[in-house]
Amino acid sequence: MIVAIILLILVAAGAGVVWRLLRSRHMDLWIASYLKQWPRRLRGRSAPHTHVHFCFADHYEPFWHKPDLATARARVDRWMDRYPKIASEHTDSNGRHPQHSFFYPEEEYDEVILDQLADLCKRGFGDVEVHLHHDNDTAENLRRTLTGFTRLLNERHGLLRKDPVTDQVLYAFIHGNWALDNSRPDGRWCGVNNELDVLHETGCRMDMTLPSAPSDTQTSKINSIYFAHGEAGCCKSHDHGRDARVGEWLQDKELLMVQGPLALNWSDRKAGIMPRIESSEISADALPTAARVALWEQAAIGIEGVENHLFIKVHTHGAEERTAGALLDGGMQRMWTELAKRFRDRPGFSLHYVTAWEMYQQIERLCKNEPVKSSSLREEVAA
C-alpha cells in the first residue's frame, strides 16, 4: 500500500511538472488538438498523386527597430539585388520560380520601397499583401486605416486586386504581434474586439497570421484551413471555425484562415529531452532542414474531400538583418532544395510554388469543386 501511494505521488508530481512546462510555452492552448491529430499523421496520405502548394509568407518590416530611412531602404536594396538571382536558380514541377509574399506593414509605408517591391512582383517573383501593427485601436480607425492603405497600394503601386462586381480592393492579411482579433489576454497590440468583421468589411478574404506559438495568442485549432467570423463583443473568435471542404465556400462575413504547420520536433530536442516547437518560422535561429520539411508534410493541412492536395505555408521576418543574411546567403536555397527533393523529384508528388493570393484561389477552386490551375497558370492540375 505504501509503495502504491508513493508511486501515485510520483506520477502526480511528474504530471505537475509536465503541465508547468506546457504552460510555460503556452502549449496548453493547443496540445490537446495536436494529440487528437496524431492518427491523421500516422496514417499519412494515401492518394496516388499529391499536389503540394507552397507559400512563403514574409512579415516584411524594413523599419524594424525604427532605423533611419537610409538603413530601411538599404535592407530592401539587399533583397532586390540578391533575391531574383537565387530564386532564378530554382523551379517547381511546372518550371516556375519560388514565389515570395511580402506582407507589408501599413505603418511603415514608404513610396520608394513599395515601388521596388511592385517591380519585383511584376517580374514574376512574388506579390505584396497587407500587414499591420496597431495598439489600443478602435474599429472605426482600423476601418479607415485598412481602406486607405489598400487603396494606396492598388491605385499608386498597382498591387492587390479588385472584386470584379463590387470594385472593392481585396487582400490577404497578417496581424502584427500575432494579436489577431484582440487575442492577447492583456489586450495589447490590437484593441479591436470583433476585428474579423472589420477585416472582411474592408476587403480582406484570407488571414495567414497563424500559427503564433509559443505566443499566448495561439488558437486551439491548429494545422487547419477553415472559415471563421467575428462574434460581436468577443475576441479571438478564430479560435474555432468551420473546416474547409469540397462543396462549401465562404459564407457571410467569413474569412478563410490558412494556418501553417504546428508540431513537436522530436529530432531537435532541448537538452536532448524536450522537443522543440515547429511553428513554421524560418529565421537565422530556425533554418529549414529535411526533418522540418517532413514535419510540414505530416501536418497534412488540406481540404476535406480532396486529400491529394496539401497546403504548406511558412513564414519569416525577412527584412531583419540576421534573418535576411540567413535567407539570402543559403537558407532559402536550402529550403527550396529540400522541397524539390521531397515533393518535386519524389514519385507521386508535384510541387507548386504559389503566392499567398494564389493559394487562396486554389483553395477556392477546390472548395467549389472547380478545375484547379497549376501554379504556372499554363495548365490544369487534376483535382
CSV table of C-alpha atoms in Angstrom, one decimal:
chain,number,residue,atom,x,y,z
A,1,MET,CA,0.0,0.0,0.0
A,2,ILE,CA,2.8,2.4,0.9
A,3,VAL,CA,4.6,1.6,-2.3
A,4,ALA,CA,1.4,2.3,-4.3
A,5,ILE,CA,0.9,5.6,-2.6
A,6,ILE,CA,4.5,6.7,-3.3
A,7,LEU,CA,4.0,5.8,-7.0
A,8,LEU,CA,0.9,7.8,-7.2
A,9,ILE,CA,2.6,10.8,-5.6
A,10,LEU,CA,5.5,10.5,-8.1
A,11,VAL,CA,3.1,10.2,-11.0
A,12,ALA,CA,1.2,13.2,-9.8
A,13,ALA,CA,4.4,15.2,-9.3
A,14,GLY,CA,5.6,14.3,-12.7
A,15,ALA,CA,2.3,15.3,-14.3
A,16,GLY,CA,2.5,18.6,-12.5
A,17,VAL,CA,6.0,19.2,-13.8
A,18,VAL,CA,4.9,18.4,-17.4
A,19,TRP,CA,1.9,20.7,-17.1
A,20,ARG,CA,4.0,23.6,-15.9
A,21,LEU,CA,6.4,23.0,-18.8
A,22,LEU,CA,3.5,23.1,-21.2
A,23,ARG,CA,2.0,26.3,-19.7
A,24,SER,CA,5.4,28.0,-19.8
A,25,ARG,CA,5.4,27.8,-23.6
A,26,HIS,CA,1.6,28.2,-23.8
A,27,MET,CA,1.4,24.7,-25.2
A,28,ASP,CA,-1.6,24.0,-23.0
A,29,LEU,CA,-3.6,26.1,-25.6
A,30,TRP,CA,-3.1,23.6,-28.4
A,31,ILE,CA,-1.5,20.3,-27.2
A,32,ALA,CA,-4.9,18.6,-27.0
A,33,SER,CA,-5.7,19.4,-30.6
A,34,TYR,CA,-2.2,18.2,-31.6
A,35,LEU,CA,-2.7,14.8,-29.8
A,36,LYS,CA,-6.1,14.4,-31.5
A,37,GLN,CA,-4.5,14.8,-34.9
A,38,TRP,CA,-2.0,12.0,-34.1
A,39,PRO,CA,-3.9,9.3,-36.0
A,40,ARG,CA,-4.0,11.6,-39.1
A,41,ARG,CA,-0.2,12.0,-39.0
A,42,LEU,CA,0.3,8.2,-38.6
A,43,ARG,CA,-2.0,7.4,-41.5
A,44,GLY,CA,-0.1,9.6,-43.9
A,45,ARG,CA,-1.5,10.4,-47.3
A,46,SER,CA,-2.9,7.6,-49.5
A,47,ALA,CA,-3.6,9.5,-52.7
A,48,PRO,CA,-1.7,8.1,-55.8
A,49,HIS,CA,-0.5,11.6,-56.6
A,50,THR,CA,-0.3,14.5,-54.2
A,51,HIS,CA,0.0,18.2,-55.2
A,52,VAL,CA,1.9,20.3,-52.7
A,53,HIS,CA,1.1,24.1,-52.8
A,54,PHE,CA,3.9,26.0,-51.0
A,55,CYS,CA,3.6,29.6,-49.9
A,56,PHE,CA,6.4,31.7,-48.2
A,57,ALA,CA,4.7,34.5,-46.2
A,58,ASP,CA,7.1,37.3,-45.1
A,59,HIS,CA,6.2,39.7,-42.3
A,60,TYR,CA,8.4,42.2,-44.3
A,61,GLU,CA,9.4,45.1,-42.0
A,62,PRO,CA,12.2,47.3,-43.4
A,63,PHE,CA,11.7,49.8,-40.5
A,64,TRP,CA,12.1,47.0,-37.8
A,65,HIS,CA,13.6,48.6,-34.6
A,66,LYS,CA,13.0,52.1,-36.1
A,67,PRO,CA,16.1,52.7,-38.1
A,68,ASP,CA,16.7,55.8,-40.2
A,69,LEU,CA,15.3,55.9,-43.8
A,70,ALA,CA,18.7,55.0,-45.4
A,71,THR,CA,19.0,51.9,-43.3
A,72,ALA,CA,15.5,50.7,-44.1
A,73,ARG,CA,16.0,51.3,-47.8
A,74,ALA,CA,19.3,49.5,-47.7
A,75,ARG,CA,17.6,46.5,-46.3
A,76,VAL,CA,15.3,46.4,-49.2
A,77,ASP,CA,18.1,47.0,-51.7
A,78,ARG,CA,19.8,43.9,-50.5
A,79,TRP,CA,16.7,41.9,-51.3
A,80,MET,CA,16.2,43.5,-54.7
A,81,ASP,CA,19.8,42.6,-55.6
A,82,ARG,CA,20.1,39.1,-54.2
A,83,TYR,CA,16.6,37.5,-54.3
A,84,PRO,CA,15.9,37.4,-58.1
A,85,LYS,CA,19.4,35.9,-58.7
A,86,ILE,CA,19.0,33.0,-56.2
A,87,ALA,CA,15.2,32.4,-56.9
A,88,SER,CA,16.0,32.1,-60.6
A,89,GLU,CA,18.1,29.0,-59.9
A,90,HIS,CA,15.1,27.0,-58.5
A,91,THR,CA,11.9,25.8,-60.0
A,92,ASP,CA,8.8,23.7,-59.1
A,93,SER,CA,7.2,20.9,-61.0
A,94,ASN,CA,5.9,23.4,-63.6
A,95,GLY,CA,9.2,25.2,-64.1
A,96,ARG,CA,8.1,28.2,-62.0
A,97,HIS,CA,10.4,30.0,-59.7
A,98,PRO,CA,9.7,30.3,-56.0
A,99,GLN,CA,7.2,33.0,-55.0
A,100,HIS,CA,7.7,35.4,-52.1
A,101,SER,CA,4.7,37.0,-50.5
A,102,PHE,CA,5.6,40.3,-48.9
A,103,PHE,CA,3.1,41.2,-46.2
A,104,TYR,CA,4.0,44.9,-45.9
A,105,PRO,CA,3.1,46.9,-42.7
A,106,GLU,CA,0.8,49.9,-43.2
A,107,GLU,CA,2.6,51.9,-40.5
A,108,GLU,CA,5.9,51.5,-42.4
A,109,TYR,CA,4.8,52.9,-45.8
A,110,ASP,CA,7.5,54.3,-48.0
A,111,GLU,CA,6.8,55.1,-51.6
A,112,VAL,CA,10.2,54.1,-52.9
A,113,ILE,CA,10.2,50.8,-51.1
A,114,LEU,CA,6.8,49.9,-52.4
A,115,ASP,CA,7.8,50.8,-55.9
A,116,GLN,CA,10.7,48.4,-55.6
A,117,LEU,CA,8.6,45.6,-54.3
A,118,ALA,CA,5.9,46.2,-57.0
A,119,ASP,CA,8.7,46.0,-59.7
A,120,LEU,CA,9.9,42.7,-58.2
A,121,CYS,CA,6.4,41.3,-58.3
A,122,LYS,CA,5.9,42.4,-61.9
A,123,ARG,CA,9.0,40.4,-62.8
A,124,GLY,CA,7.3,37.3,-61.5
A,125,PHE,CA,8.9,36.7,-58.1
A,126,GLY,CA,6.0,37.2,-55.8
A,127,ASP,CA,3.3,39.5,-54.5
A,128,VAL,CA,2.5,42.1,-51.8
A,129,GLU,CA,-0.2,41.8,-49.2
A,130,VAL,CA,-1.2,43.6,-46.0
A,131,HIS,CA,0.4,43.6,-42.6
A,132,LEU,CA,-0.5,45.8,-39.7
A,133,HIS,CA,0.8,46.5,-36.2
A,134,HIS,CA,-1.6,48.5,-34.0
A,135,ASP,CA,-2.4,49.0,-30.3
A,136,ASN,CA,-5.3,50.4,-28.4
A,137,ASP,CA,-7.2,50.8,-31.7
A,138,THR,CA,-10.8,51.2,-32.4
A,139,ALA,CA,-13.0,49.6,-35.1
A,140,GLU,CA,-13.6,52.9,-36.8
A,141,ASN,CA,-9.9,53.9,-37.0
A,142,LEU,CA,-9.0,50.4,-38.1
A,143,ARG,CA,-11.5,50.6,-40.9
A,144,ARG,CA,-10.1,53.9,-42.1
A,145,THR,CA,-6.5,52.6,-41.9
A,146,LEU,CA,-7.1,49.4,-43.9
A,147,THR,CA,-9.3,51.1,-46.5
A,148,GLY,CA,-6.8,53.9,-47.1
A,149,PHE,CA,-3.8,51.6,-47.2
A,150,THR,CA,-5.3,49.0,-49.6
A,151,ARG,CA,-6.5,51.8,-52.0
A,152,LEU,CA,-3.0,53.3,-51.9
A,153,LEU,CA,-1.3,50.0,-52.7
A,154,ASN,CA,-3.7,49.4,-55.6
A,155,GLU,CA,-4.0,52.9,-57.1
A,156,ARG,CA,-0.5,54.1,-56.6
A,157,HIS,CA,1.5,50.9,-56.9
A,158,GLY,CA,-0.7,48.6,-59.0
A,159,LEU,CA,-0.7,46.0,-56.2
A,160,LEU,CA,-3.5,43.8,-54.7
A,161,ARG,CA,-6.7,43.3,-56.9
A,162,LYS,CA,-10.3,44.4,-57.1
A,163,ASP,CA,-13.6,42.5,-56.9
A,164,PRO,CA,-15.0,42.5,-60.4
A,165,VAL,CA,-18.5,43.0,-59.1
A,166,THR,CA,-18.1,45.5,-56.3
A,167,ASP,CA,-14.8,47.1,-57.3
A,168,GLN,CA,-13.6,46.7,-53.7
A,169,VAL,CA,-9.9,46.2,-53.2
A,170,LEU,CA,-9.3,42.6,-52.0
A,171,TYR,CA,-6.3,41.5,-49.9
A,172,ALA,CA,-4.8,38.8,-47.6
A,173,PHE,CA,-3.7,39.8,-44.1
A,174,ILE,CA,-1.2,39.0,-41.3
A,175,HIS,CA,-1.6,40.7,-38.0
A,176,GLY,CA,1.4,42.2,-36.2
A,177,ASN,CA,2.5,40.8,-32.9
A,178,TRP,CA,0.2,37.8,-33.6
A,179,ALA,CA,-2.7,39.6,-31.9
A,180,LEU,CA,-5.4,39.0,-34.4
A,181,ASP,CA,-8.9,39.8,-33.2
A,182,ASN,CA,-7.6,41.2,-29.9
A,183,SER,CA,-6.4,37.7,-29.0
A,184,ARG,CA,-3.7,38.7,-26.4
A,185,PRO,CA,-5.0,38.1,-22.8
A,186,ASP,CA,-3.8,41.6,-21.8
A,187,GLY,CA,-5.5,43.3,-24.8
A,188,ARG,CA,-2.3,44.8,-26.2
A,189,TRP,CA,-1.3,45.2,-29.8
A,190,CYS,CA,-4.8,45.3,-31.2
A,191,GLY,CA,-7.7,46.6,-29.0
A,192,VAL,CA,-10.5,45.8,-31.5
A,193,ASN,CA,-12.9,43.1,-30.5
A,194,ASN,CA,-14.6,41.6,-33.5
A,195,GLU,CA,-11.7,42.6,-35.7
A,196,LEU,CA,-12.5,39.8,-38.1
A,197,ASP,CA,-15.7,41.6,-39.2
A,198,VAL,CA,-13.8,44.8,-39.8
A,199,LEU,CA,-11.2,42.9,-41.9
A,200,HIS,CA,-14.0,41.4,-44.0
A,201,GLU,CA,-15.7,44.8,-44.5
A,202,THR,CA,-12.5,46.3,-45.8
A,203,GLY,CA,-11.9,43.6,-48.4
A,204,CYS,CA,-9.8,41.0,-46.5
A,205,ARG,CA,-10.6,37.5,-47.6
A,206,MET,CA,-7.8,35.4,-46.1
A,207,ASP,CA,-5.7,35.6,-42.9
A,208,MET,CA,-2.3,33.9,-42.6
A,209,THR,CA,-1.3,35.0,-39.1
A,210,LEU,CA,-1.2,31.5,-37.6
A,211,PRO,CA,0.5,29.6,-36.1
A,212,SER,CA,1.7,32.1,-33.5
A,213,ALA,CA,3.1,29.6,-30.9
A,214,PRO,CA,4.7,30.0,-28.5
A,215,SER,CA,2.7,33.2,-28.1
A,216,ASP,CA,-0.4,33.1,-25.9
A,217,THR,CA,-2.3,34.3,-28.9
A,218,GLN,CA,-2.2,30.8,-30.4
A,219,THR,CA,-5.5,29.2,-31.2
A,220,SER,CA,-6.6,25.8,-30.0
A,221,LYS,CA,-7.4,24.9,-33.6
A,222,ILE,CA,-4.2,24.0,-35.4
A,223,ASN,CA,-2.9,22.6,-38.8
A,224,SER,CA,-6.2,23.6,-40.5
A,225,ILE,CA,-7.7,25.5,-43.3
A,226,TYR,CA,-11.1,26.8,-42.0
A,227,PHE,CA,-13.6,29.7,-42.1
A,228,ALA,CA,-14.0,32.0,-39.1
A,229,HIS,CA,-16.2,35.0,-38.5
A,230,GLY,CA,-16.3,37.7,-35.9
A,231,GLU,CA,-18.5,37.5,-32.8
A,232,ALA,CA,-19.9,40.8,-31.5
A,233,GLY,CA,-18.1,42.0,-28.4
A,234,CYS,CA,-15.8,39.0,-28.4
A,235,CYS,CA,-12.1,38.5,-29.0
A,236,LYS,CA,-10.2,35.6,-30.5
A,237,SER,CA,-13.2,34.4,-32.5
A,238,HIS,CA,-10.9,32.5,-34.8
A,239,ASP,CA,-10.1,30.0,-32.0
A,240,HIS,CA,-12.6,27.8,-33.7
A,241,GLY,CA,-14.3,27.7,-37.1
A,242,ARG,CA,-15.8,25.7,-40.0
A,243,ASP,CA,-13.3,23.3,-41.7
A,244,ALA,CA,-12.8,23.9,-45.4
A,245,ARG,CA,-14.4,21.1,-47.5
A,246,VAL,CA,-15.4,20.4,-51.1
A,247,GLY,CA,-18.9,21.8,-51.9
A,248,GLU,CA,-18.7,24.6,-49.3
A,249,TRP,CA,-17.3,28.1,-49.7
A,250,LEU,CA,-17.3,31.5,-47.9
A,251,GLN,CA,-20.5,32.4,-46.1
A,252,ASP,CA,-21.5,35.9,-45.0
A,253,LYS,CA,-18.6,37.8,-43.3
A,254,GLU,CA,-16.4,34.8,-43.0
A,255,LEU,CA,-12.6,34.9,-43.5
A,256,LEU,CA,-10.6,32.0,-44.8
A,257,MET,CA,-8.0,31.1,-42.2
A,258,VAL,CA,-4.9,29.4,-43.6
A,259,GLN,CA,-2.6,28.1,-40.9
A,260,GLY,CA,1.0,26.9,-41.2
A,261,PRO,CA,2.2,23.7,-39.7
A,262,LEU,CA,2.5,23.5,-35.9
A,263,ALA,CA,4.1,20.4,-34.4
A,264,LEU,CA,6.7,19.0,-32.0
A,265,ASN,CA,10.1,18.3,-33.5
A,266,TRP,CA,11.4,15.3,-31.7
A,267,SER,CA,14.5,15.3,-33.9
A,268,ASP,CA,15.5,18.6,-32.3
A,269,ARG,CA,15.3,18.5,-28.5
A,270,LYS,CA,16.3,21.0,-25.9
A,271,ALA,CA,19.0,19.4,-23.6
A,272,GLY,CA,18.3,16.2,-25.5
A,273,ILE,CA,14.9,15.8,-23.8
A,274,MET,CA,12.2,18.3,-24.7
A,275,PRO,CA,11.2,18.5,-28.3
A,276,ARG,CA,11.3,22.0,-29.9
A,277,ILE,CA,8.1,23.6,-31.2
A,278,GLU,CA,7.8,23.5,-35.0
A,279,SER,CA,6.0,26.7,-35.7
A,280,SER,CA,6.8,27.1,-39.4
A,281,GLU,CA,9.1,30.0,-38.8
A,282,ILE,CA,12.2,30.4,-40.9
A,283,SER,CA,14.9,32.6,-39.3
A,284,ALA,CA,18.6,32.8,-38.5
A,285,ASP,CA,17.8,30.6,-35.5
A,286,ALA,CA,15.3,28.3,-37.2
A,287,LEU,CA,16.8,27.3,-40.6
A,288,PRO,CA,15.0,24.8,-42.8
A,289,THR,CA,16.1,21.2,-42.7
A,290,ALA,CA,14.9,18.0,-44.3
A,291,ALA,CA,13.4,17.0,-40.9
A,292,ARG,CA,11.4,20.2,-40.8
A,293,VAL,CA,10.1,19.7,-44.3
A,294,ALA,CA,9.0,16.2,-43.4
A,295,LEU,CA,7.0,17.7,-40.4
A,296,TRP,CA,5.3,20.2,-42.7
A,297,GLU,CA,4.1,17.3,-44.8
A,298,GLN,CA,3.0,15.3,-41.8
A,299,ALA,CA,0.8,18.2,-40.6
A,300,ALA,CA,-1.4,17.3,-43.6
A,301,ILE,CA,-3.0,20.7,-43.9
A,302,GLY,CA,-5.7,20.4,-46.6
A,303,ILE,CA,-9.3,20.4,-47.5
A,304,GLU,CA,-11.8,17.7,-46.7
A,305,GLY,CA,-12.7,15.7,-49.8
A,306,VAL,CA,-9.5,16.4,-51.8
A,307,GLU,CA,-6.8,14.6,-49.9
A,308,ASN,CA,-4.5,14.8,-52.8
A,309,HIS,CA,-3.8,18.5,-52.3
A,310,LEU,CA,-1.5,19.6,-49.5
A,311,PHE,CA,-1.0,23.2,-48.4
A,312,ILE,CA,2.2,24.4,-46.7
A,313,LYS,CA,2.6,28.0,-45.5
A,314,VAL,CA,5.7,29.0,-43.7
A,315,HIS,CA,6.7,32.5,-42.5
A,316,THR,CA,9.7,34.7,-41.8
A,317,HIS,CA,10.7,38.3,-40.9
A,318,GLY,CA,12.9,38.7,-44.0
A,319,ALA,CA,13.9,42.3,-43.7
A,320,GLU,CA,15.7,41.9,-40.4
A,321,GLU,CA,19.5,41.8,-40.9
A,322,ARG,CA,20.2,38.4,-39.3
A,323,THR,CA,17.3,36.7,-40.9
A,324,ALA,CA,18.0,38.4,-44.3
A,325,GLY,CA,21.5,37.2,-44.1
A,326,ALA,CA,20.5,33.6,-43.3
A,327,LEU,CA,17.9,33.5,-46.0
A,328,LEU,CA,19.8,35.2,-48.8
A,329,ASP,CA,23.1,33.5,-48.1
A,330,GLY,CA,22.0,29.9,-48.2
A,331,GLY,CA,18.8,29.5,-46.1
A,332,MET,CA,16.3,29.8,-48.9
A,333,GLN,CA,18.4,27.8,-51.3
A,334,ARG,CA,18.5,25.0,-48.8
A,335,MET,CA,14.7,25.2,-48.2
A,336,TRP,CA,14.0,25.1,-52.0
A,337,THR,CA,16.4,22.2,-52.5
A,338,GLU,CA,14.8,20.2,-49.7
A,339,LEU,CA,11.3,21.0,-51.0
A,340,ALA,CA,12.3,19.9,-54.5
A,341,LYS,CA,13.8,16.6,-53.2
A,342,ARG,CA,10.7,15.8,-51.2
A,343,PHE,CA,7.9,17.0,-53.5
A,344,ARG,CA,9.2,17.8,-57.0
A,345,ASP,CA,11.5,14.8,-57.5
A,346,ARG,CA,9.7,12.3,-55.4
A,347,PRO,CA,7.5,9.8,-57.2
A,348,GLY,CA,3.8,10.5,-56.6
A,349,PHE,CA,4.2,14.2,-55.8
A,350,SER,CA,4.2,17.6,-57.6
A,351,LEU,CA,5.4,20.8,-56.1
A,352,HIS,CA,3.7,24.2,-56.9
A,353,TYR,CA,5.2,27.5,-55.7
A,354,VAL,CA,2.3,29.9,-55.1
A,355,THR,CA,1.8,33.4,-53.7
A,356,ALA,CA,-0.5,33.9,-50.8
A,357,TRP,CA,-3.3,35.1,-53.1
A,358,GLU,CA,-2.8,32.2,-55.5
A,359,MET,CA,-3.1,29.8,-52.5
A,360,TYR,CA,-6.4,31.5,-51.7
A,361,GLN,CA,-7.5,31.0,-55.3
A,362,GLN,CA,-6.5,27.3,-55.3
A,363,ILE,CA,-8.4,26.7,-52.1
A,364,GLU,CA,-11.5,28.5,-53.5
A,365,ARG,CA,-11.5,26.3,-56.7
A,366,LEU,CA,-11.2,23.1,-54.7
A,367,CYS,CA,-14.0,24.1,-52.3
A,368,LYS,CA,-16.2,25.0,-55.2
A,369,ASN,CA,-15.2,21.7,-57.0
A,370,GLU,CA,-13.8,23.6,-60.0
A,371,PRO,CA,-10.7,22.7,-62.0
A,372,VAL,CA,-7.5,23.7,-60.2
A,373,LYS,CA,-5.0,25.6,-62.2
A,374,SER,CA,-1.3,24.8,-61.7
A,375,SER,CA,1.0,27.4,-60.2
A,376,SER,CA,2.4,28.2,-63.6
A,377,LEU,CA,-1.1,29.1,-64.8
A,378,ARG,CA,-0.4,27.4,-68.1
A,379,GLU,CA,-2.1,24.1,-67.5
A,380,GLU,CA,-4.6,22.5,-65.2
A,381,VAL,CA,-4.0,20.0,-62.4
A,382,ALA,CA,-6.4,17.2,-61.9
A,383,ALA,CA,-8.3,17.8,-58.7
